[in-house]
Amino acid sequence: MTTETNSPDVKWEGHDLVVQGPPGAIKEKFYQLLRERVSIVDDREFKLMFPDLHIAAIKSRIVIVEGNSKKRIKGIGIYVNKDDFVFGDDDYSDLIDIVVTHEIAELWYFSKTGYSLSPAPEALAEDRLNIAHELALRDEYRVAFELGKAERLLEFMERHHREKHPSESSLEENRRTYNLVKKRWEN
């Protein structure tokens, strides 16, 4: 007979991350453990794993609910394409940690215990990737403001979405989020 313990913890079991306990008690450790597992790769390696993506990506969002207060993220990995941060002589690699915050935040919104996006609340089931992305983008810009790098992050995103992977919608999304977080930051 197994008993489920409710003691807060976040730990690696092989390649799986097990999350258990109230979100407030485990969030910091969740972020810390995932930061330790970030892989910085070049463009060639990144494109082999994620041919349609750029900048950074999460390898797995498979979240398994185990009991009332425990979740397991299968085969997790966060990868950053270091070459996407360089434009000729201009190097934006000082922003990698901020971009990693976005990827970890997306996973957090899916896998935290309590109310989360996995399993998806029925009303949000179809849009949960967009919701997690939007919340994570806000976290990314909040951290950038805290570090005094918000304008630089927006500059990087503008260059990236104009020069490397053109996307007017992504560009607008970043501008909108920058302005939203800036307004909150100034108040």
Coordinates of N, CA and C in Angstrom, one line a residue:
M1 N 0.8 -1.2 0.0 CA 0.0 0.0 0.0 C 0.9 1.2 0.0
T2 N 0.6 2.2 -0.9 CA 1.4 3.4 -1.0 C 0.6 4.5 -0.5
T3 N 1.2 5.4 0.2 CA 0.5 6.6 0.7 C 1.1 7.8 0.0
E4 N 0.2 8.7 -0.4 CA 0.7 9.9 -1.0 C 1.0 11.0 0.1
T5 N 2.2 11.4 0.0 CA 2.6 12.5 1.0 C 2.4 13.8 0.4
N6 N 2.0 14.8 1.2 CA 1.7 16.1 0.7 C 2.9 17.1 1.0
S7 N 4.0 16.6 1.4 CA 5.1 17.5 1.7 C 5.6 18.1 0.4
P8 N 5.8 19.4 0.4 CA 6.2 20.1 -0.8 C 7.6 19.7 -1.3
D9 N 7.7 19.4 -2.6 CA 8.9 19.0 -3.2 C 8.9 19.1 -4.7
V10 N 10.0 19.4 -5.2 CA 10.3 19.3 -6.7 C 11.6 18.6 -6.8
K11 N 11.5 17.5 -7.6 CA 12.8 16.7 -7.7 C 12.8 16.0 -9.1
W12 N 14.0 15.6 -9.5 CA 14.2 14.8 -10.7 C 14.1 13.4 -10.3
E13 N 13.4 12.6 -11.1 CA 13.4 11.2 -11.1 C 13.7 10.7 -12.5
G14 N 15.0 10.5 -12.7 CA 15.5 10.2 -14.1 C 15.4 11.5 -14.9
H15 N 14.7 11.4 -16.1 CA 14.5 12.6 -16.9 C 13.2 13.3 -16.6
D16 N 12.4 12.8 -15.6 CA 11.1 13.4 -15.3 C 11.3 14.3 -14.1
L17 N 10.5 15.4 -14.1 CA 10.5 16.3 -13.0 C 9.2 16.1 -12.3
V18 N 9.3 15.8 -11.0 CA 8.1 15.5 -10.1 C 7.8 16.7 -9.3
V19 N 6.6 17.2 -9.4 CA 6.2 18.4 -8.7 C 5.1 18.1 -7.7
Q20 N 5.3 18.4 -6.4 CA 4.3 18.1 -5.4 C 4.3 19.1 -4.3
G21 N 3.1 19.5 -3.9 CA 2.9 20.5 -2.9 C 2.3 21.8 -3.4
P22 N 2.0 22.7 -2.4 CA 1.4 24.0 -2.8 C 2.4 24.8 -3.7
P23 N 1.8 25.5 -4.7 CA 2.7 26.3 -5.6 C 3.6 27.3 -4.9
G24 N 3.1 28.0 -3.9 CA 4.0 28.9 -3.2 C 5.2 28.3 -2.6
A25 N 5.1 27.1 -2.2 CA 6.2 26.4 -1.5 C 7.2 25.8 -2.5
I26 N 6.9 25.6 -3.7 CA 7.7 24.9 -4.6 C 8.2 25.7 -5.9
K27 N 7.6 26.8 -6.1 CA 7.9 27.6 -7.4 C 9.4 27.9 -7.5
E28 N 10.0 28.4 -6.4 CA 11.4 28.8 -6.5 C 12.3 27.6 -6.9
K29 N 12.1 26.5 -6.2 CA 12.9 25.3 -6.5 C 12.6 24.7 -7.9
F30 N 11.4 24.8 -8.4 CA 11.0 24.4 -9.7 C 11.9 25.2 -10.7
Y31 N 11.9 26.5 -10.6 CA 12.7 27.4 -11.5 C 14.2 27.0 -11.4
Q32 N 14.7 26.9 -10.2 CA 16.1 26.6 -10.0 C 16.5 25.3 -10.6
L33 N 15.7 24.2 -10.4 CA 16.0 22.9 -11.0 C 16.0 22.9 -12.5
L34 N 15.0 23.6 -13.1 CA 14.9 23.7 -14.6 C 16.1 24.6 -15.1
R35 N 16.5 25.6 -14.5 CA 17.6 26.4 -14.9 C 18.9 25.6 -15.0
E36 N 19.0 24.6 -14.1 CA 20.2 23.8 -14.1 C 20.2 22.8 -15.3
R37 N 19.0 22.6 -15.9 CA 18.9 21.6 -17.0 C 18.8 22.3 -18.4
V38 N 19.0 23.6 -18.5 CA 18.9 24.3 -19.8 C 20.2 23.9 -20.7
S39 N 19.9 23.6 -21.9 CA 21.0 23.3 -22.9 C 21.1 24.4 -23.9
I40 N 22.3 25.0 -24.0 CA 22.6 26.0 -25.0 C 23.2 25.3 -26.2
V41 N 22.6 25.4 -27.3 CA 23.0 24.7 -28.5 C 23.2 25.7 -29.7
D42 N 23.9 25.2 -30.7 CA 24.0 26.1 -31.9 C 22.8 25.8 -32.9
D43 N 22.8 26.6 -33.9 CA 21.6 26.6 -34.8 C 21.4 25.2 -35.5
R44 N 22.5 24.6 -35.8 CA 22.4 23.2 -36.5 C 21.7 22.2 -35.5
E45 N 22.2 22.2 -34.3 CA 21.6 21.2 -33.3 C 20.1 21.6 -33.0
F46 N 19.9 22.9 -32.9 CA 18.5 23.3 -32.5 C 17.5 22.9 -33.6
K47 N 17.9 23.2 -34.9 CA 17.1 22.9 -36.0 C 16.8 21.4 -36.2
L48 N 17.8 20.5 -35.8 CA 17.5 19.1 -35.8 C 16.4 18.7 -34.9
M49 N 16.4 19.3 -33.7 CA 15.3 19.0 -32.7 C 14.0 19.7 -33.0
F50 N 14.1 21.0 -33.4 CA 12.9 21.9 -33.6 C 13.0 22.6 -34.9
P51 N 12.7 21.9 -36.0 CA 12.8 22.5 -37.3 C 12.0 23.8 -37.5
D52 N 10.8 23.9 -36.8 CA 9.9 25.0 -37.1 C 10.0 26.0 -36.0
L53 N 10.9 25.9 -35.0 CA 10.9 26.9 -33.9 C 12.2 27.7 -34.0
H54 N 12.3 28.7 -33.1 CA 13.5 29.5 -33.0 C 13.6 30.1 -31.6
I55 N 14.8 30.6 -31.3 CA 15.2 31.2 -30.0 C 15.3 30.2 -28.9
A56 N 14.2 29.6 -28.4 CA 14.2 28.6 -27.4 C 13.0 27.8 -27.4
A57 N 13.1 26.6 -26.9 CA 12.0 25.6 -27.0 C 12.0 24.6 -25.8
I58 N 10.8 24.1 -25.5 CA 10.7 23.1 -24.5 C 10.5 21.8 -25.2
K59 N 11.2 20.8 -24.8 CA 11.2 19.5 -25.5 C 9.9 18.7 -25.1
S60 N 9.4 18.9 -23.9 CA 8.2 18.1 -23.5 C 7.3 18.9 -22.6
R61 N 6.0 18.8 -22.9 CA 4.9 19.4 -22.1 C 4.0 18.3 -21.6
I62 N 4.5 17.0 -21.6 CA 3.6 15.9 -21.2 C 3.6 15.9 -19.7
V63 N 2.4 16.3 -19.2 CA 2.2 16.4 -17.7 C 1.3 15.3 -17.3
I64 N 1.7 14.5 -16.4 CA 0.8 13.4 -15.8 C 0.4 13.7 -14.4
V65 N -0.9 13.7 -14.2 CA -1.4 14.0 -12.8 C -1.3 12.7 -12.0
E66 N -0.7 12.8 -10.9 CA -0.6 11.6 -10.0 C -1.2 12.0 -8.6
G67 N -2.5 11.6 -8.4 CA -3.1 11.9 -7.2 C -3.6 13.4 -7.2
N68 N -3.9 13.9 -6.0 CA -4.5 15.2 -5.9 C -3.5 16.3 -5.9
S69 N -2.3 16.1 -5.6 CA -1.3 17.2 -5.4 C 0.0 16.9 -6.0
K70 N 0.1 16.0 -7.0 CA 1.4 15.6 -7.6 C 1.3 15.6 -9.1
K71 N 2.3 16.1 -9.8 CA 2.4 16.0 -11.2 C 3.8 15.6 -11.6
R72 N 3.9 15.0 -12.8 CA 5.1 14.5 -13.3 C 5.2 15.0 -14.7
I73 N 6.4 15.7 -15.0 CA 6.6 16.2 -16.4 C 7.6 15.2 -17.0
K74 N 7.2 14.6 -18.1 CA 7.9 13.5 -18.7 C 9.0 14.1 -19.7
G75 N 10.2 13.5 -19.6 CA 11.3 13.8 -20.5 C 11.5 15.2 -20.8
I76 N 11.6 16.0 -19.8 CA 11.7 17.5 -19.9 C 13.1 17.9 -20.5
G77 N 13.0 19.0 -21.2 CA 14.3 19.6 -21.7 C 14.0 21.0 -22.2
I78 N 14.9 21.9 -21.9 CA 14.7 23.3 -22.4 C 16.0 23.6 -23.2
Y79 N 15.8 24.0 -24.4 CA 17.0 24.2 -25.3 C 16.9 25.7 -25.9
V80 N 18.1 26.3 -25.9 CA 18.2 27.7 -26.4 C 19.2 27.6 -27.6
N81 N 18.8 28.3 -28.7 CA 19.6 28.4 -29.9 C 20.5 29.7 -29.7
K82 N 21.7 29.5 -29.3 CA 22.6 30.6 -29.1 C 22.8 31.5 -30.3
D83 N 22.8 30.9 -31.5 CA 23.0 31.6 -32.7 C 21.9 32.6 -33.0
D84 N 20.7 32.4 -32.5 CA 19.6 33.4 -32.7 C 19.8 34.7 -31.9
F85 N 20.8 34.7 -31.0 CA 21.0 35.9 -30.2 C 22.1 36.8 -30.8
V86 N 22.6 36.4 -32.0 CA 23.7 37.2 -32.6 C 23.3 37.7 -34.0
F87 N 23.5 39.0 -34.2 CA 23.2 39.7 -35.4 C 24.5 40.4 -35.9
G88 N 25.3 39.7 -36.7 CA 26.6 40.3 -37.1 C 27.5 40.5 -35.8
D89 N 27.8 41.8 -35.6 CA 28.7 42.1 -34.4 C 27.8 42.4 -33.2
D90 N 26.5 42.4 -33.3 CA 25.6 42.6 -32.1 C 25.3 41.3 -31.5
D91 N 25.6 41.2 -30.2 CA 25.4 40.0 -29.4 C 24.4 40.3 -28.3
Y92 N 23.3 39.6 -28.3 CA 22.3 39.7 -27.3 C 22.3 38.5 -26.3
S93 N 23.3 37.8 -26.3 CA 23.3 36.6 -25.4 C 23.2 36.9 -23.9
D94 N 23.4 38.2 -23.5 CA 23.1 38.5 -22.2 C 21.6 38.4 -21.8
L95 N 20.8 38.2 -22.8 CA 19.3 38.0 -22.6 C 18.9 36.6 -22.5
I96 N 19.8 35.7 -22.7 CA 19.4 34.2 -22.7 C 18.7 33.9 -21.4
D97 N 19.2 34.3 -20.2 CA 18.6 33.9 -19.0 C 17.1 34.4 -18.9
I98 N 16.9 35.6 -19.4 CA 15.6 36.2 -19.4 C 14.6 35.4 -20.3
V99 N 15.1 35.0 -21.5 CA 14.3 34.2 -22.4 C 14.0 32.8 -21.8
V100 N 15.0 32.2 -21.1 CA 14.8 31.0 -20.4 C 13.7 31.1 -19.3
T101 N 13.6 32.2 -18.7 CA 12.5 32.5 -17.7 C 11.2 32.2 -18.4
H102 N 11.0 32.7 -19.6 CA 9.8 32.5 -20.4 C 9.5 31.0 -20.6
E103 N 10.5 30.2 -21.0 CA 10.3 28.8 -21.2 C 9.9 28.1 -19.9
I104 N 10.6 28.4 -18.8 CA 10.3 27.8 -17.5 C 8.9 28.2 -17.0
A105 N 8.5 29.5 -17.2 CA 7.2 29.9 -16.8 C 6.1 29.2 -17.6
E106 N 6.3 29.0 -18.9 CA 5.3 28.2 -19.6 C 5.1 26.8 -19.0
L107 N 6.2 26.2 -18.6 CA 6.1 24.8 -18.0 C 5.4 25.0 -16.6
W108 N 5.7 26.0 -15.9 CA 5.1 26.2 -14.6 C 3.6 26.3 -14.7
Y109 N 3.1 27.1 -15.6 CA 1.7 27.2 -15.7 C 1.0 25.9 -16.1
F110 N 1.7 25.0 -16.7 CA 1.1 23.7 -17.1 C 1.2 22.8 -15.9
S111 N 2.3 22.8 -15.1 CA 2.6 21.7 -14.2 C 2.4 22.1 -12.7
K112 N 2.2 23.3 -12.4 CA 2.1 23.6 -11.0 C 0.9 22.9 -10.4
T113 N 1.0 22.6 -9.1 CA -0.1 21.9 -8.5 C -1.2 22.9 -8.2
G114 N -2.4 22.5 -7.9 CA -3.5 23.4 -7.8 C -4.1 23.7 -9.1
Y115 N -4.6 24.9 -9.3 CA -5.2 25.3 -10.6 C -4.0 25.5 -11.6
S116 N -4.1 24.8 -12.7 CA -3.1 24.9 -13.7 C -3.7 24.6 -15.0
L117 N -2.9 24.6 -16.1 CA -3.4 24.4 -17.4 C -3.3 22.9 -17.8
S118 N -2.9 22.0 -16.9 CA -2.8 20.6 -17.2 C -3.3 19.8 -16.0
P119 N -4.3 19.0 -16.0 CA -5.2 18.9 -17.2 C -5.9 20.2 -17.4
A120 N -6.3 20.5 -18.7 CA -6.8 21.8 -19.0 C -8.2 21.9 -18.5
P121 N -8.5 23.0 -17.8 CA -9.9 23.3 -17.5 C -10.7 23.3 -18.8
E122 N -11.9 22.7 -18.8 CA -12.6 22.5 -20.0 C -12.8 23.8 -20.8
A123 N -13.1 24.9 -20.2 CA -13.3 26.1 -20.9 C -12.0 26.6 -21.6
L124 N -10.9 26.2 -21.1 CA -9.6 26.7 -21.7 C -8.9 25.6 -22.5
A125 N -9.4 24.5 -22.7 CA -8.7 23.3 -23.3 C -8.1 23.7 -24.6
E126 N -8.8 24.3 -25.5 CA -8.3 24.6 -26.8 C -7.3 25.7 -26.8
D127 N -7.3 26.6 -25.9 CA -6.5 27.8 -25.9 C -5.3 27.8 -24.9
R128 N -5.1 26.7 -24.2 CA -4.2 26.7 -23.1 C -2.7 26.9 -23.5
L129 N -2.3 26.5 -24.7 CA -0.9 26.9 -25.1 C -0.8 28.4 -25.2
N130 N -1.8 29.0 -25.8 CA -1.7 30.5 -26.0 C -1.8 31.2 -24.6
I131 N -2.6 30.7 -23.7 CA -2.7 31.3 -22.4 C -1.3 31.2 -21.6
A132 N -0.7 30.0 -21.6 CA 0.6 29.8 -21.0 C 1.6 30.7 -21.6
H133 N 1.6 30.8 -22.9 CA 2.6 31.6 -23.6 C 2.4 33.1 -23.2
E134 N 1.2 33.6 -23.2 CA 0.9 35.0 -22.9 C 1.4 35.3 -21.4
L135 N 1.0 34.4 -20.5 CA 1.5 34.6 -19.1 C 3.0 34.6 -19.0
A136 N 3.6 33.6 -19.7 CA 5.1 33.5 -19.7 C 5.8 34.7 -20.3
L137 N 5.2 35.3 -21.3 CA 5.7 36.5 -22.0 C 5.7 37.7 -21.0
R138 N 4.6 37.7 -20.2 CA 4.5 38.8 -19.2 C 5.6 38.6 -18.1
D139 N 5.8 37.3 -17.7 CA 6.9 37.1 -16.8 C 8.2 37.4 -17.3
E140 N 8.5 37.1 -18.6 CA 9.7 37.4 -19.3 C 10.0 38.9 -19.2
Y141 N 9.0 39.7 -19.6 CA 9.2 41.2 -19.6 C 9.3 41.7 -18.2
R142 N 8.6 41.2 -17.2 CA 8.7 41.6 -15.8 C 10.1 41.4 -15.3
V143 N 10.7 40.3 -15.6 CA 12.1 40.0 -15.2 C 13.0 41.0 -15.9
A144 N 12.8 41.2 -17.2 CA 13.6 42.2 -17.9 C 13.5 43.6 -17.3
F145 N 12.4 44.0 -16.9 CA 12.3 45.3 -16.3 C 13.0 45.3 -14.9
E146 N 12.9 44.2 -14.2 CA 13.6 44.1 -12.9 C 15.1 44.2 -13.1
L147 N 15.6 43.7 -14.2 CA 17.1 43.7 -14.5 C 17.5 44.9 -15.3
G148 N 16.6 45.8 -15.6 CA 16.9 47.0 -16.4 C 17.2 46.6 -17.9
K149 N 16.7 45.5 -18.4 CA 17.0 45.1 -19.7 C 15.7 45.0 -20.6
A150 N 14.6 45.6 -20.2 CA 13.4 45.5 -21.0 C 13.5 46.1 -22.3
E151 N 14.0 47.3 -22.5 CA 14.2 47.9 -23.8 C 15.1 47.1 -24.7
R152 N 16.1 46.5 -24.1 CA 17.1 45.7 -24.9 C 16.4 44.4 -25.3
L153 N 15.5 43.8 -24.5 CA 14.8 42.6 -24.8 C 13.9 42.9 -26.0
L154 N 13.1 44.0 -25.9 CA 12.2 44.4 -27.0 C 13.0 44.7 -28.3
E155 N 14.2 45.3 -28.2 CA 15.0 45.6 -29.3 C 15.5 44.2 -30.0
F156 N 15.9 43.3 -29.1 CA 16.2 42.0 -29.6 C 15.1 41.3 -30.4
M157 N 13.9 41.3 -29.7 CA 12.7 40.7 -30.3 C 12.4 41.3 -31.7
E158 N 12.5 42.7 -31.7 CA 12.2 43.4 -32.9 C 13.1 43.0 -34.0
R159 N 14.4 42.9 -33.7 CA 15.4 42.5 -34.7 C 15.2 41.1 -35.1
H160 N 14.9 40.2 -34.2 CA 14.8 38.8 -34.5 C 13.6 38.6 -35.4
H161 N 12.5 39.3 -35.1 CA 11.2 39.0 -35.9 C 11.2 39.9 -37.2
R162 N 12.2 40.7 -37.4 CA 12.3 41.4 -38.7 C 13.4 40.7 -39.5
E163 N 14.5 40.4 -38.9 CA 15.7 39.9 -39.7 C 15.9 38.4 -39.8
K164 N 15.5 37.7 -38.8 CA 15.8 36.2 -38.8 C 14.6 35.4 -39.0
H165 N 13.5 35.7 -38.3 CA 12.3 34.9 -38.5 C 11.1 35.9 -38.5
P166 N 10.9 36.5 -39.7 CA 9.9 37.5 -39.8 C 8.5 37.0 -39.3
S167 N 7.9 37.8 -38.4 CA 6.6 37.5 -37.9 C 6.0 38.8 -37.3
E168 N 5.1 39.4 -38.1 CA 4.5 40.6 -37.6 C 3.7 40.4 -36.4
S169 N 3.0 39.2 -36.3 CA 2.2 39.0 -35.1 C 3.0 38.8 -33.9
S170 N 4.2 38.1 -34.0 CA 5.0 38.0 -32.8 C 5.6 39.3 -32.4
L171 N 6.0 40.1 -33.4 CA 6.5 41.4 -33.1 C 5.5 42.3 -32.4
E172 N 4.3 42.3 -32.8 CA 3.2 43.0 -32.2 C 2.9 42.5 -30.8
E173 N 2.9 41.2 -30.6 CA 2.7 40.6 -29.3 C 3.8 41.0 -28.3
N174 N 5.0 41.1 -28.7 CA 6.1 41.6 -27.9 C 5.9 43.0 -27.5
R175 N 5.6 43.8 -28.5 CA 5.4 45.3 -28.2 C 4.2 45.5 -27.2
R176 N 3.2 44.8 -27.5 CA 2.0 44.9 -26.6 C 2.3 44.5 -25.2
T177 N 3.0 43.4 -25.0 CA 3.4 42.9 -23.7 C 4.4 43.8 -23.0
Y178 N 5.3 44.3 -23.8 CA 6.3 45.3 -23.2 C 5.5 46.5 -22.6
N179 N 4.6 47.0 -23.4 CA 3.8 48.2 -23.0 C 3.0 47.9 -21.8
L180 N 2.4 46.7 -21.7 CA 1.5 46.3 -20.6 C 2.4 46.2 -19.3
V181 N 3.5 45.5 -19.4 CA 4.3 45.4 -18.2 C 5.0 46.7 -17.8
K182 N 5.3 47.5 -18.8 CA 5.9 48.8 -18.5 C 4.9 49.7 -17.7
K183 N 3.7 49.7 -18.1 CA 2.6 50.4 -17.4 C 2.5 50.0 -16.0
R184 N 2.5 48.7 -15.8 CA 2.4 48.1 -14.4 C 3.7 48.4 -13.6
W185 N 4.8 48.4 -14.3 CA 6.1 48.6 -13.6 C 6.2 50.0 -13.1
E186 N 5.7 51.0 -13.9 CA 5.8 52.4 -13.6 C 4.8 52.8 -12.5
N187 N 3.8 52.0 -12.3 CA 2.8 52.3 -11.2 C 3.1 51.8 -9.9

